[in-house]
Amino acid sequence: MANRLQKVLDELPKGVRLVAVSKFHTKEFIEKAYAKGQRIFGENTQQELQEKATNLPKDIEWHFIGHLQRNKVKHIAPYISMIESVDSYKLLEEINKQAVKNDRIIDVLLELHMAKEETKFGFSRESCIQMLDQQPWRNLSNARICGIMTMASNVNDAQRIAKEFDEAFGIFNELKEKYFAGDDAFRERSWGMSRDYGIAIKHHSTLVRIGSYIFGPRVY
Ligand SMILES: *Cc1c(COP(=O)(O)O)cnc(C)c1O
């Protein structure tokens, strides 16, 4: 584990940060990575995150990376660092409401689906623009939109994956210009996982979310 973690960290260019995806792995895995200096960890269920956050060092930055139900937001709002998987305006509103209650800012990413697979959660380019045009998101004082997150198609085709990341970068730039010009917080591009982070870091990623490559296969 330590060797793989170090290898990834050595490979990351300046300006790209690692989210170590610890879902389905025990606290001991996180503690080992923590001892090596890793501070950002990703989880995709509220219950598991709650359990780990309660029992691990408080300076860990937790990123939520899975589909998040609105009724779960209140449980993670006191400590979550970033919610990467915002896929509806209603979820964004609820995150803001709970952030206000906790008197803190919660950073979020808008999840876009670039992959052609039908089941993926997330906005299309069009539905994202429609949301930003029509909803009063600028009034949400405590949910700070910091960029976009996406996942490439699960295929063995490096060119296609690179093209999807480039498309996501195009959407990022479009949103930046239209809605977030001059907003320094809007700068994150979360893409790249175990199978494709090597491509992602060459194609405009600023956050890579890597689990199994570092921690080994998950036992579900
Ligand atoms: C599980 C997960 C990852 C990490 O996947 P690996 O293949 O283990 O690197 C990244 N992003 C999301 C959204 C995930 O759910």
JSON list of C-alpha atoms and ligand atoms in Angstrom, two decimals:
[
{"chain": "A", "resi": 1, "resn": "MET", "atom": "CA", "xyz": [0.00, 0.00, 0.00]},
{"chain": "A", "resi": 2, "resn": "ALA", "atom": "CA", "xyz": [2.64, 2.50, 1.08]},
{"chain": "A", "resi": 3, "resn": "ASN", "atom": "CA", "xyz": [4.64, 1.92, -2.11]},
{"chain": "A", "resi": 4, "resn": "ARG", "atom": "CA", "xyz": [1.66, 2.39, -4.39]},
{"chain": "A", "resi": 5, "resn": "LEU", "atom": "CA", "xyz": [0.63, 5.53, -2.53]},
{"chain": "A", "resi": 6, "resn": "GLN", "atom": "CA", "xyz": [4.13, 6.94, -2.86]},
{"chain": "A", "resi": 7, "resn": "LYS", "atom": "CA", "xyz": [4.25, 6.04, -6.54]},
{"chain": "A", "resi": 8, "resn": "VAL", "atom": "CA", "xyz": [1.03, 7.92, -7.21]},
{"chain": "A", "resi": 9, "resn": "LEU", "atom": "CA", "xyz": [2.17, 10.94, -5.19]},
{"chain": "A", "resi": 10, "resn": "ASP", "atom": "CA", "xyz": [5.46, 10.99, -7.11]},
{"chain": "A", "resi": 11, "resn": "GLU", "atom": "CA", "xyz": [3.59, 10.90, -10.42]},
{"chain": "A", "resi": 12, "resn": "LEU", "atom": "CA", "xyz": [1.22, 13.76, -9.69]},
{"chain": "A", "resi": 13, "resn": "PRO", "atom": "CA", "xyz": [2.20, 17.01, -11.36]},
{"chain": "A", "resi": 14, "resn": "LYS", "atom": "CA", "xyz": [2.12, 20.21, -9.36]},
{"chain": "A", "resi": 15, "resn": "GLY", "atom": "CA", "xyz": [-1.42, 21.41, -8.93]},
{"chain": "A", "resi": 16, "resn": "VAL", "atom": "CA", "xyz": [-2.96, 17.93, -8.87]},
{"chain": "A", "resi": 17, "resn": "ARG", "atom": "CA", "xyz": [-4.08, 16.55, -5.50]},
{"chain": "A", "resi": 18, "resn": "LEU", "atom": "CA", "xyz": [-4.89, 13.00, -4.51]},
{"chain": "A", "resi": 19, "resn": "VAL", "atom": "CA", "xyz": [-8.19, 11.94, -3.00]},
{"chain": "A", "resi": 20, "resn": "ALA", "atom": "CA", "xyz": [-7.38, 8.52, -1.54]},
{"chain": "A", "resi": 21, "resn": "VAL", "atom": "CA", "xyz": [-10.63, 6.59, -1.96]},
{"chain": "A", "resi": 22, "resn": "SER", "atom": "CA", "xyz": [-10.94, 4.53, 1.19]},
{"chain": "A", "resi": 23, "resn": "LYS", "atom": "CA", "xyz": [-14.49, 3.21, 0.78]},
{"chain": "A", "resi": 24, "resn": "PHE", "atom": "CA", "xyz": [-14.85, -0.43, 1.88]},
{"chain": "A", "resi": 25, "resn": "HIS", "atom": "CA", "xyz": [-11.40, -0.33, 3.43]},
{"chain": "A", "resi": 26, "resn": "THR", "atom": "CA", "xyz": [-10.83, -0.38, 7.16]},
{"chain": "A", "resi": 27, "resn": "LYS", "atom": "CA", "xyz": [-9.58, 2.41, 9.36]},
{"chain": "A", "resi": 28, "resn": "GLU", "atom": "CA", "xyz": [-6.16, 0.76, 9.45]},
{"chain": "A", "resi": 29, "resn": "PHE", "atom": "CA", "xyz": [-5.67, 1.44, 5.72]},
{"chain": "A", "resi": 30, "resn": "ILE", "atom": "CA", "xyz": [-6.48, 5.08, 6.28]},
{"chain": "A", "resi": 31, "resn": "GLU", "atom": "CA", "xyz": [-4.16, 5.30, 9.27]},
{"chain": "A", "resi": 32, "resn": "LYS", "atom": "CA", "xyz": [-1.27, 3.92, 7.22]},
{"chain": "A", "resi": 33, "resn": "ALA", "atom": "CA", "xyz": [-1.81, 6.44, 4.45]},
{"chain": "A", "resi": 34, "resn": "TYR", "atom": "CA", "xyz": [-2.26, 9.17, 7.04]},
{"chain": "A", "resi": 35, "resn": "ALA", "atom": "CA", "xyz": [1.10, 8.25, 8.54]},
{"chain": "A", "resi": 36, "resn": "LYS", "atom": "CA", "xyz": [2.61, 8.84, 5.08]},
{"chain": "A", "resi": 37, "resn": "GLY", "atom": "CA", "xyz": [1.16, 12.34, 5.05]},
{"chain": "A", "resi": 38, "resn": "GLN", "atom": "CA", "xyz": [-2.02, 11.76, 3.05]},
{"chain": "A", "resi": 39, "resn": "ARG", "atom": "CA", "xyz": [-4.86, 13.94, 4.35]},
{"chain": "A", "resi": 40, "resn": "ILE", "atom": "CA", "xyz": [-7.67, 13.81, 1.76]},
{"chain": "A", "resi": 41, "resn": "PHE", "atom": "CA", "xyz": [-9.83, 10.69, 1.74]},
{"chain": "A", "resi": 42, "resn": "GLY", "atom": "CA", "xyz": [-12.93, 9.84, -0.28]},
{"chain": "A", "resi": 43, "resn": "GLU", "atom": "CA", "xyz": [-15.98, 7.88, 0.83]},
{"chain": "A", "resi": 44, "resn": "ASN", "atom": "CA", "xyz": [-19.25, 7.15, -0.90]},
{"chain": "A", "resi": 45, "resn": "THR", "atom": "CA", "xyz": [-21.71, 6.22, 1.84]},
{"chain": "A", "resi": 46, "resn": "GLN", "atom": "CA", "xyz": [-22.81, 8.36, 4.74]},
{"chain": "A", "resi": 47, "resn": "GLN", "atom": "CA", "xyz": [-22.75, 5.58, 7.31]},
{"chain": "A", "resi": 48, "resn": "GLU", "atom": "CA", "xyz": [-19.26, 4.38, 6.60]},
{"chain": "A", "resi": 49, "resn": "LEU", "atom": "CA", "xyz": [-17.99, 7.93, 6.44]},
{"chain": "A", "resi": 50, "resn": "GLN", "atom": "CA", "xyz": [-19.63, 8.74, 9.76]},
{"chain": "A", "resi": 51, "resn": "GLU", "atom": "CA", "xyz": [-18.03, 5.76, 11.42]},
{"chain": "A", "resi": 52, "resn": "LYS", "atom": "CA", "xyz": [-14.57, 6.60, 10.10]},
{"chain": "A", "resi": 53, "resn": "ALA", "atom": "CA", "xyz": [-14.73, 10.35, 10.66]},
{"chain": "A", "resi": 54, "resn": "THR", "atom": "CA", "xyz": [-15.69, 9.79, 14.29]},
{"chain": "A", "resi": 55, "resn": "ASN", "atom": "CA", "xyz": [-12.74, 7.52, 14.95]},
{"chain": "A", "resi": 56, "resn": "LEU", "atom": "CA", "xyz": [-9.94, 9.05, 12.88]},
{"chain": "A", "resi": 57, "resn": "PRO", "atom": "CA", "xyz": [-7.86, 12.24, 13.18]},
{"chain": "A", "resi": 58, "resn": "LYS", "atom": "CA", "xyz": [-9.82, 15.46, 12.87]},
{"chain": "A", "resi": 59, "resn": "ASP", "atom": "CA", "xyz": [-7.48, 17.05, 10.34]},
{"chain": "A", "resi": 60, "resn": "ILE", "atom": "CA", "xyz": [-8.52, 14.58, 7.66]},
{"chain": "A", "resi": 61, "resn": "GLU", "atom": "CA", "xyz": [-10.35, 16.26, 4.79]},
{"chain": "A", "resi": 62, "resn": "TRP", "atom": "CA", "xyz": [-13.25, 14.04, 3.84]},
{"chain": "A", "resi": 63, "resn": "HIS", "atom": "CA", "xyz": [-14.60, 14.15, 0.30]},
{"chain": "A", "resi": 64, "resn": "PHE", "atom": "CA", "xyz": [-17.99, 12.63, -0.43]},
{"chain": "A", "resi": 65, "resn": "ILE", "atom": "CA", "xyz": [-17.86, 11.03, -3.88]},
{"chain": "A", "resi": 66, "resn": "GLY", "atom": "CA", "xyz": [-21.02, 8.92, -4.19]},
{"chain": "A", "resi": 67, "resn": "HIS", "atom": "CA", "xyz": [-24.66, 9.56, -4.88]},
{"chain": "A", "resi": 68, "resn": "LEU", "atom": "CA", "xyz": [-25.92, 11.49, -1.87]},
{"chain": "A", "resi": 69, "resn": "GLN", "atom": "CA", "xyz": [-29.53, 11.44, -0.72]},
{"chain": "A", "resi": 70, "resn": "ARG", "atom": "CA", "xyz": [-30.81, 14.72, 0.61]},
{"chain": "A", "resi": 71, "resn": "ASN", "atom": "CA", "xyz": [-31.86, 13.27, 3.95]},
{"chain": "A", "resi": 72, "resn": "LYS", "atom": "CA", "xyz": [-28.26, 12.18, 4.60]},
{"chain": "A", "resi": 73, "resn": "VAL", "atom": "CA", "xyz": [-26.71, 15.63, 4.20]},
{"chain": "A", "resi": 74, "resn": "LYS", "atom": "CA", "xyz": [-27.42, 16.71, 7.78]},
{"chain": "A", "resi": 75, "resn": "HIS", "atom": "CA", "xyz": [-25.31, 13.85, 9.14]},
{"chain": "A", "resi": 76, "resn": "ILE", "atom": "CA", "xyz": [-22.14, 14.82, 7.29]},
{"chain": "A", "resi": 77, "resn": "ALA", "atom": "CA", "xyz": [-22.62, 18.60, 7.23]},
{"chain": "A", "resi": 78, "resn": "PRO", "atom": "CA", "xyz": [-20.71, 19.28, 10.49]},
{"chain": "A", "resi": 79, "resn": "TYR", "atom": "CA", "xyz": [-17.41, 18.02, 9.10]},
{"chain": "A", "resi": 80, "resn": "ILE", "atom": "CA", "xyz": [-17.48, 17.19, 5.39]},
{"chain": "A", "resi": 81, "resn": "SER", "atom": "CA", "xyz": [-14.82, 19.08, 3.48]},
{"chain": "A", "resi": 82, "resn": "MET", "atom": "CA", "xyz": [-16.12, 18.67, -0.06]},
{"chain": "A", "resi": 83, "resn": "ILE", "atom": "CA", "xyz": [-19.15, 17.02, -1.65]},
{"chain": "A", "resi": 84, "resn": "GLU", "atom": "CA", "xyz": [-18.00, 16.11, -5.15]},
{"chain": "A", "resi": 85, "resn": "SER", "atom": "CA", "xyz": [-21.22, 14.57, -6.35]},
{"chain": "A", "resi": 86, "resn": "VAL", "atom": "CA", "xyz": [-23.84, 17.32, -6.52]},
{"chain": "A", "resi": 87, "resn": "ASP", "atom": "CA", "xyz": [-26.26, 16.21, -9.21]},
{"chain": "A", "resi": 88, "resn": "SER", "atom": "CA", "xyz": [-29.35, 18.36, -8.60]},
{"chain": "A", "resi": 89, "resn": "TYR", "atom": "CA", "xyz": [-30.27, 21.83, -7.49]},
{"chain": "A", "resi": 90, "resn": "LYS", "atom": "CA", "xyz": [-32.34, 20.39, -4.65]},
{"chain": "A", "resi": 91, "resn": "LEU", "atom": "CA", "xyz": [-29.29, 18.66, -3.24]},
{"chain": "A", "resi": 92, "resn": "LEU", "atom": "CA", "xyz": [-27.29, 21.88, -3.53]},
{"chain": "A", "resi": 93, "resn": "GLU", "atom": "CA", "xyz": [-30.04, 23.73, -1.63]},
{"chain": "A", "resi": 94, "resn": "GLU", "atom": "CA", "xyz": [-30.06, 21.13, 1.12]},
{"chain": "A", "resi": 95, "resn": "ILE", "atom": "CA", "xyz": [-26.26, 21.26, 1.44]},
{"chain": "A", "resi": 96, "resn": "ASN", "atom": "CA", "xyz": [-26.49, 25.03, 1.79]},
{"chain": "A", "resi": 97, "resn": "LYS", "atom": "CA", "xyz": [-29.23, 24.77, 4.40]},
{"chain": "A", "resi": 98, "resn": "GLN", "atom": "CA", "xyz": [-27.22, 22.34, 6.52]},
{"chain": "A", "resi": 99, "resn": "ALA", "atom": "CA", "xyz": [-24.02, 24.35, 6.06]},
{"chain": "A", "resi": 100, "resn": "VAL", "atom": "CA", "xyz": [-25.82, 27.45, 7.35]},
{"chain": "A", "resi": 101, "resn": "LYS", "atom": "CA", "xyz": [-27.10, 25.48, 10.34]},
{"chain": "A", "resi": 102, "resn": "ASN", "atom": "CA", "xyz": [-23.55, 24.44, 11.14]},
{"chain": "A", "resi": 103, "resn": "ASP", "atom": "CA", "xyz": [-22.22, 27.93, 10.51]},
{"chain": "A", "resi": 104, "resn": "ARG", "atom": "CA", "xyz": [-19.69, 26.73, 7.96]},
{"chain": "A", "resi": 105, "resn": "ILE", "atom": "CA", "xyz": [-18.97, 26.70, 4.25]},
{"chain": "A", "resi": 106, "resn": "ILE", "atom": "CA", "xyz": [-19.21, 23.40, 2.41]},
{"chain": "A", "resi": 107, "resn": "ASP", "atom": "CA", "xyz": [-17.30, 23.11, -0.85]},
{"chain": "A", "resi": 108, "resn": "VAL", "atom": "CA", "xyz": [-19.03, 21.23, -3.63]},
{"chain": "A", "resi": 109, "resn": "LEU", "atom": "CA", "xyz": [-18.41, 20.07, -7.18]},
{"chain": "A", "resi": 110, "resn": "LEU", "atom": "CA", "xyz": [-21.07, 19.67, -9.83]},
{"chain": "A", "resi": 111, "resn": "GLU", "atom": "CA", "xyz": [-21.06, 16.11, -11.14]},
{"chain": "A", "resi": 112, "resn": "LEU", "atom": "CA", "xyz": [-21.22, 15.83, -14.89]},
{"chain": "A", "resi": 113, "resn": "HIS", "atom": "CA", "xyz": [-21.69, 12.63, -16.78]},
{"chain": "A", "resi": 114, "resn": "MET", "atom": "CA", "xyz": [-19.45, 12.38, -19.79]},
{"chain": "A", "resi": 115, "resn": "ALA", "atom": "CA", "xyz": [-19.62, 8.62, -20.05]},
{"chain": "A", "resi": 116, "resn": "LYS", "atom": "CA", "xyz": [-22.19, 7.28, -22.43]},
{"chain": "A", "resi": 117, "resn": "GLU", "atom": "CA", "xyz": [-23.46, 4.70, -19.95]},
{"chain": "A", "resi": 118, "resn": "GLU", "atom": "CA", "xyz": [-27.07, 5.45, -19.11]},
{"chain": "A", "resi": 119, "resn": "THR", "atom": "CA", "xyz": [-27.08, 4.76, -15.39]},
{"chain": "A", "resi": 120, "resn": "LYS", "atom": "CA", "xyz": [-24.62, 7.42, -14.32]},
{"chain": "A", "resi": 121, "resn": "PHE", "atom": "CA", "xyz": [-25.80, 10.14, -12.00]},
{"chain": "A", "resi": 122, "resn": "GLY", "atom": "CA", "xyz": [-24.92, 13.69, -12.78]},
{"chain": "A", "resi": 123, "resn": "PHE", "atom": "CA", "xyz": [-25.75, 16.63, -14.99]},
{"chain": "A", "resi": 124, "resn": "SER", "atom": "CA", "xyz": [-25.38, 16.68, -18.73]},
{"chain": "A", "resi": 125, "resn": "ARG", "atom": "CA", "xyz": [-23.75, 19.84, -20.06]},
{"chain": "A", "resi": 126, "resn": "GLU", "atom": "CA", "xyz": [-27.20, 21.09, -21.03]},
{"chain": "A", "resi": 127, "resn": "SER", "atom": "CA", "xyz": [-28.93, 20.34, -17.75]},
{"chain": "A", "resi": 128, "resn": "CYS", "atom": "CA", "xyz": [-26.06, 21.92, -15.84]},
{"chain": "A", "resi": 129, "resn": "ILE", "atom": "CA", "xyz": [-26.30, 25.13, -17.84]},
{"chain": "A", "resi": 130, "resn": "GLN", "atom": "CA", "xyz": [-30.06, 25.12, -17.46]},
{"chain": "A", "resi": 131, "resn": "MET", "atom": "CA", "xyz": [-29.70, 24.79, -13.68]},
{"chain": "A", "resi": 132, "resn": "LEU", "atom": "CA", "xyz": [-27.16, 27.63, -13.49]},
{"chain": "A", "resi": 133, "resn": "ASP", "atom": "CA", "xyz": [-29.35, 29.82, -15.71]},
{"chain": "A", "resi": 134, "resn": "GLN", "atom": "CA", "xyz": [-32.64, 29.20, -13.96]},
{"chain": "A", "resi": 135, "resn": "GLN", "atom": "CA", "xyz": [-31.96, 28.54, -10.31]},
{"chain": "A", "resi": 136, "resn": "PRO", "atom": "CA", "xyz": [-31.01, 31.13, -7.68]},
{"chain": "A", "resi": 137, "resn": "TRP", "atom": "CA", "xyz": [-27.81, 29.32, -6.74]},
{"chain": "A", "resi": 138, "resn": "ARG", "atom": "CA", "xyz": [-25.98, 32.60, -6.20]},
{"chain": "A", "resi": 139, "resn": "ASN", "atom": "CA", "xyz": [-28.10, 33.12, -3.09]},
{"chain": "A", "resi": 140, "resn": "LEU", "atom": "CA", "xyz": [-26.76, 29.94, -1.50]},
{"chain": "A", "resi": 141, "resn": "SER", "atom": "CA", "xyz": [-24.24, 31.62, 0.76]},
{"chain": "A", "resi": 142, "resn": "ASN", "atom": "CA", "xyz": [-22.73, 28.54, 2.38]},
{"chain": "A", "resi": 143, "resn": "ALA", "atom": "CA", "xyz": [-22.47, 26.01, -0.46]},
{"chain": "A", "resi": 144, "resn": "ARG", "atom": "CA", "xyz": [-19.45, 27.03, -2.50]},
{"chain": "A", "resi": 145, "resn": "ILE", "atom": "CA", "xyz": [-19.26, 25.63, -6.02]},
{"chain": "A", "resi": 146, "resn": "CYS", "atom": "CA", "xyz": [-15.58, 24.84, -6.64]},
{"chain": "A", "resi": 147, "resn": "GLY", "atom": "CA", "xyz": [-15.67, 23.09, -10.01]},
{"chain": "A", "resi": 148, "resn": "ILE", "atom": "CA", "xyz": [-16.77, 19.87, -11.64]},
{"chain": "A", "resi": 149, "resn": "MET", "atom": "CA", "xyz": [-16.36, 16.15, -11.14]},
{"chain": "A", "resi": 150, "resn": "THR", "atom": "CA", "xyz": [-16.74, 13.44, -13.75]},
{"chain": "A", "resi": 151, "resn": "MET", "atom": "CA", "xyz": [-16.00, 9.84, -14.54]},
{"chain": "A", "resi": 152, "resn": "ALA", "atom": "CA", "xyz": [-14.92, 8.62, -17.97]},
{"chain": "A", "resi": 153, "resn": "SER", "atom": "CA", "xyz": [-16.47, 5.64, -19.70]},
{"chain": "A", "resi": 154, "resn": "ASN", "atom": "CA", "xyz": [-15.27, 2.30, -18.41]},
{"chain": "A", "resi": 155, "resn": "VAL", "atom": "CA", "xyz": [-13.50, 1.26, -21.61]},
{"chain": "A", "resi": 156, "resn": "ASN", "atom": "CA", "xyz": [-10.04, 0.14, -22.67]},
{"chain": "A", "resi": 157, "resn": "ASP", "atom": "CA", "xyz": [-9.63, 2.97, -25.09]},
{"chain": "A", "resi": 158, "resn": "ALA", "atom": "CA", "xyz": [-7.20, 5.62, -23.94]},
{"chain": "A", "resi": 159, "resn": "GLN", "atom": "CA", "xyz": [-8.08, 7.96, -26.79]},
{"chain": "A", "resi": 160, "resn": "ARG", "atom": "CA", "xyz": [-11.74, 7.92, -26.00]},
{"chain": "A", "resi": 161, "resn": "ILE", "atom": "CA", "xyz": [-11.07, 8.49, -22.30]},
{"chain": "A", "resi": 162, "resn": "ALA", "atom": "CA", "xyz": [-8.75, 11.38, -23.13]},
{"chain": "A", "resi": 163, "resn": "LYS", "atom": "CA", "xyz": [-11.44, 12.85, -25.38]},
{"chain": "A", "resi": 164, "resn": "GLU", "atom": "CA", "xyz": [-14.00, 12.67, -22.58]},
{"chain": "A", "resi": 165, "resn": "PHE", "atom": "CA", "xyz": [-11.64, 14.44, -20.17]},
{"chain": "A", "resi": 166, "resn": "ASP", "atom": "CA", "xyz": [-10.94, 17.09, -22.79]},
{"chain": "A", "resi": 167, "resn": "GLU", "atom": "CA", "xyz": [-14.69, 17.56, -23.27]},
{"chain": "A", "resi": 168, "resn": "ALA", "atom": "CA", "xyz": [-15.12, 17.93, -19.51]},
{"chain": "A", "resi": 169, "resn": "PHE", "atom": "CA", "xyz": [-12.36, 20.56, -19.54]},
{"chain": "A", "resi": 170, "resn": "GLY", "atom": "CA", "xyz": [-14.24, 22.38, -22.29]},
{"chain": "A", "resi": 171, "resn": "ILE", "atom": "CA", "xyz": [-17.38, 22.41, -20.16]},
{"chain": "A", "resi": 172, "resn": "PHE", "atom": "CA", "xyz": [-15.37, 23.58, -17.14]},
{"chain": "A", "resi": 173, "resn": "ASN", "atom": "CA", "xyz": [-14.03, 26.52, -19.17]},
{"chain": "A", "resi": 174, "resn": "GLU", "atom": "CA", "xyz": [-17.46, 27.33, -20.52]},
{"chain": "A", "resi": 175, "resn": "LEU", "atom": "CA", "xyz": [-18.98, 27.40, -17.01]},
{"chain": "A", "resi": 176, "resn": "LYS", "atom": "CA", "xyz": [-16.02, 29.35, -15.67]},
{"chain": "A", "resi": 177, "resn": "GLU", "atom": "CA", "xyz": [-16.45, 32.04, -18.28]},
{"chain": "A", "resi": 178, "resn": "LYS", "atom": "CA", "xyz": [-20.24, 32.22, -18.11]},
{"chain": "A", "resi": 179, "resn": "TYR", "atom": "CA", "xyz": [-20.91, 31.94, -14.39]},
{"chain": "A", "resi": 180, "resn": "PHE", "atom": "CA", "xyz": [-17.70, 31.93, -12.37]},
{"chain": "A", "resi": 181, "resn": "ALA", "atom": "CA", "xyz": [-15.40, 34.45, -14.03]},
{"chain": "A", "resi": 182, "resn": "GLY", "atom": "CA", "xyz": [-13.41, 36.14, -11.32]},
{"chain": "A", "resi": 183, "resn": "ASP", "atom": "CA", "xyz": [-14.44, 33.50, -8.77]},
{"chain": "A", "resi": 184, "resn": "ASP", "atom": "CA", "xyz": [-11.16, 31.97, -7.65]},
{"chain": "A", "resi": 185, "resn": "ALA", "atom": "CA", "xyz": [-12.90, 29.15, -5.79]},
{"chain": "A", "resi": 186, "resn": "PHE", "atom": "CA", "xyz": [-14.15, 27.66, -9.07]},
{"chain": "A", "resi": 187, "resn": "ARG", "atom": "CA", "xyz": [-10.99, 25.86, -10.12]},
{"chain": "A", "resi": 188, "resn": "GLU", "atom": "CA", "xyz": [-11.26, 22.14, -9.43]},
{"chain": "A", "resi": 189, "resn": "ARG", "atom": "CA", "xyz": [-11.52, 19.44, -12.06]},
{"chain": "A", "resi": 190, "resn": "SER", "atom": "CA", "xyz": [-11.97, 16.07, -10.42]},
{"chain": "A", "resi": 191, "resn": "TRP", "atom": "CA", "xyz": [-11.30, 13.22, -12.80]},
{"chain": "A", "resi": 192, "resn": "GLY", "atom": "CA", "xyz": [-9.09, 10.17, -12.94]},
{"chain": "A", "resi": 193, "resn": "MET", "atom": "CA", "xyz": [-9.43, 6.92, -10.96]},
{"chain": "A", "resi": 194, "resn": "SER", "atom": "CA", "xyz": [-7.22, 3.84, -10.68]},
{"chain": "A", "resi": 195, "resn": "ARG", "atom": "CA", "xyz": [-7.79, 2.79, -14.26]},
{"chain": "A", "resi": 196, "resn": "ASP", "atom": "CA", "xyz": [-7.32, 6.16, -15.93]},
{"chain": "A", "resi": 197, "resn": "TYR", "atom": "CA", "xyz": [-5.57, 8.65, -13.65]},
{"chain": "A", "resi": 198, "resn": "GLY", "atom": "CA", "xyz": [-2.49, 8.56, -15.87]},
{"chain": "A", "resi": 199, "resn": "ILE", "atom": "CA", "xyz": [-4.62, 9.94, -18.68]},
{"chain": "A", "resi": 200, "resn": "ALA", "atom": "CA", "xyz": [-6.43, 12.36, -16.38]},
{"chain": "A", "resi": 201, "resn": "ILE", "atom": "CA", "xyz": [-3.28, 14.08, -15.18]},
{"chain": "A", "resi": 202, "resn": "LYS", "atom": "CA", "xyz": [-2.33, 14.76, -18.79]},
{"chain": "A", "resi": 203, "resn": "HIS", "atom": "CA", "xyz": [-5.83, 16.04, -19.51]},
{"chain": "A", "resi": 204, "resn": "HIS", "atom": "CA", "xyz": [-6.49, 18.88, -17.11]},
{"chain": "A", "resi": 205, "resn": "SER", "atom": "CA", "xyz": [-7.37, 17.11, -13.86]},
{"chain": "A", "resi": 206, "resn": "THR", "atom": "CA", "xyz": [-6.69, 18.90, -10.56]},
{"chain": "A", "resi": 207, "resn": "LEU", "atom": "CA", "xyz": [-8.03, 16.14, -8.28]},
{"chain": "A", "resi": 208, "resn": "VAL", "atom": "CA", "xyz": [-7.62, 12.41, -8.87]},
{"chain": "A", "resi": 209, "resn": "ARG", "atom": "CA", "xyz": [-9.75, 9.94, -6.91]},
{"chain": "A", "resi": 210, "resn": "ILE", "atom": "CA", "xyz": [-7.80, 6.71, -6.55]},
{"chain": "A", "resi": 211, "resn": "GLY", "atom": "CA", "xyz": [-8.86, 3.72, -4.50]},
{"chain": "A", "resi": 212, "resn": "SER", "atom": "CA", "xyz": [-8.07, 0.17, -5.53]},
{"chain": "A", "resi": 213, "resn": "TYR", "atom": "CA", "xyz": [-4.71, 0.95, -7.11]},
{"chain": "A", "resi": 214, "resn": "ILE", "atom": "CA", "xyz": [-3.47, 2.20, -3.75]},
{"chain": "A", "resi": 215, "resn": "PHE", "atom": "CA", "xyz": [-5.41, 0.12, -1.26]},
{"chain": "A", "resi": 216, "resn": "GLY", "atom": "CA", "xyz": [-5.98, -3.07, -3.24]},
{"chain": "A", "resi": 217, "resn": "PRO", "atom": "CA", "xyz": [-9.27, -4.62, -4.33]},
{"chain": "A", "resi": 218, "resn": "ARG", "atom": "CA", "xyz": [-12.37, -3.78, -2.30]},
{"chain": "A", "resi": 219, "resn": "VAL", "atom": "CA", "xyz": [-14.22, -6.59, -0.55]},
{"chain": "A", "resi": 220, "resn": "TYR", "atom": "CA", "xyz": [-17.93, -5.77, -0.79]},
{"chain": "B", "resi": 1, "resn": "LIG", "atom": "C1", "xyz": [-14.86, 4.18, -6.03]},
{"chain": "B", "resi": 1, "resn": "LIG", "atom": "C2", "xyz": [-14.72, 5.46, -6.76]},
{"chain": "B", "resi": 1, "resn": "LIG", "atom": "C3", "xyz": [-13.47, 5.92, -7.20]},
{"chain": "B", "resi": 1, "resn": "LIG", "atom": "C4", "xyz": [-12.20, 5.12, -7.04]},
{"chain": "B", "resi": 1, "resn": "LIG", "atom": "O1", "xyz": [-12.22, 4.00, -7.86]},
{"chain": "B", "resi": 1, "resn": "LIG", "atom": "P1", "xyz": [-10.90, 3.07, -8.02]},
{"chain": "B", "resi": 1, "resn": "LIG", "atom": "O2", "xyz": [-11.16, 2.33, -9.26]},
{"chain": "B", "resi": 1, "resn": "LIG", "atom": "O3", "xyz": [-10.88, 2.17, -6.82]},
{"chain": "B", "resi": 1, "resn": "LIG", "atom": "O4", "xyz": [-9.73, 3.95, -8.10]},
{"chain": "B", "resi": 1, "resn": "LIG", "atom": "C5", "xyz": [-13.40, 7.16, -7.80]},
{"chain": "B", "resi": 1, "resn": "LIG", "atom": "N1", "xyz": [-14.51, 7.90, -8.00]},
{"chain": "B", "resi": 1, "resn": "LIG", "atom": "C6", "xyz": [-15.72, 7.50, -7.59]},
{"chain": "B", "resi": 1, "resn": "LIG", "atom": "C7", "xyz": [-16.88, 8.38, -7.85]},
{"chain": "B", "resi": 1, "resn": "LIG", "atom": "C8", "xyz": [-15.87, 6.27, -6.97]},
{"chain": "B", "resi": 1, "resn": "LIG", "atom": "O5", "xyz": [-17.09, 5.87, -6.59]}
]
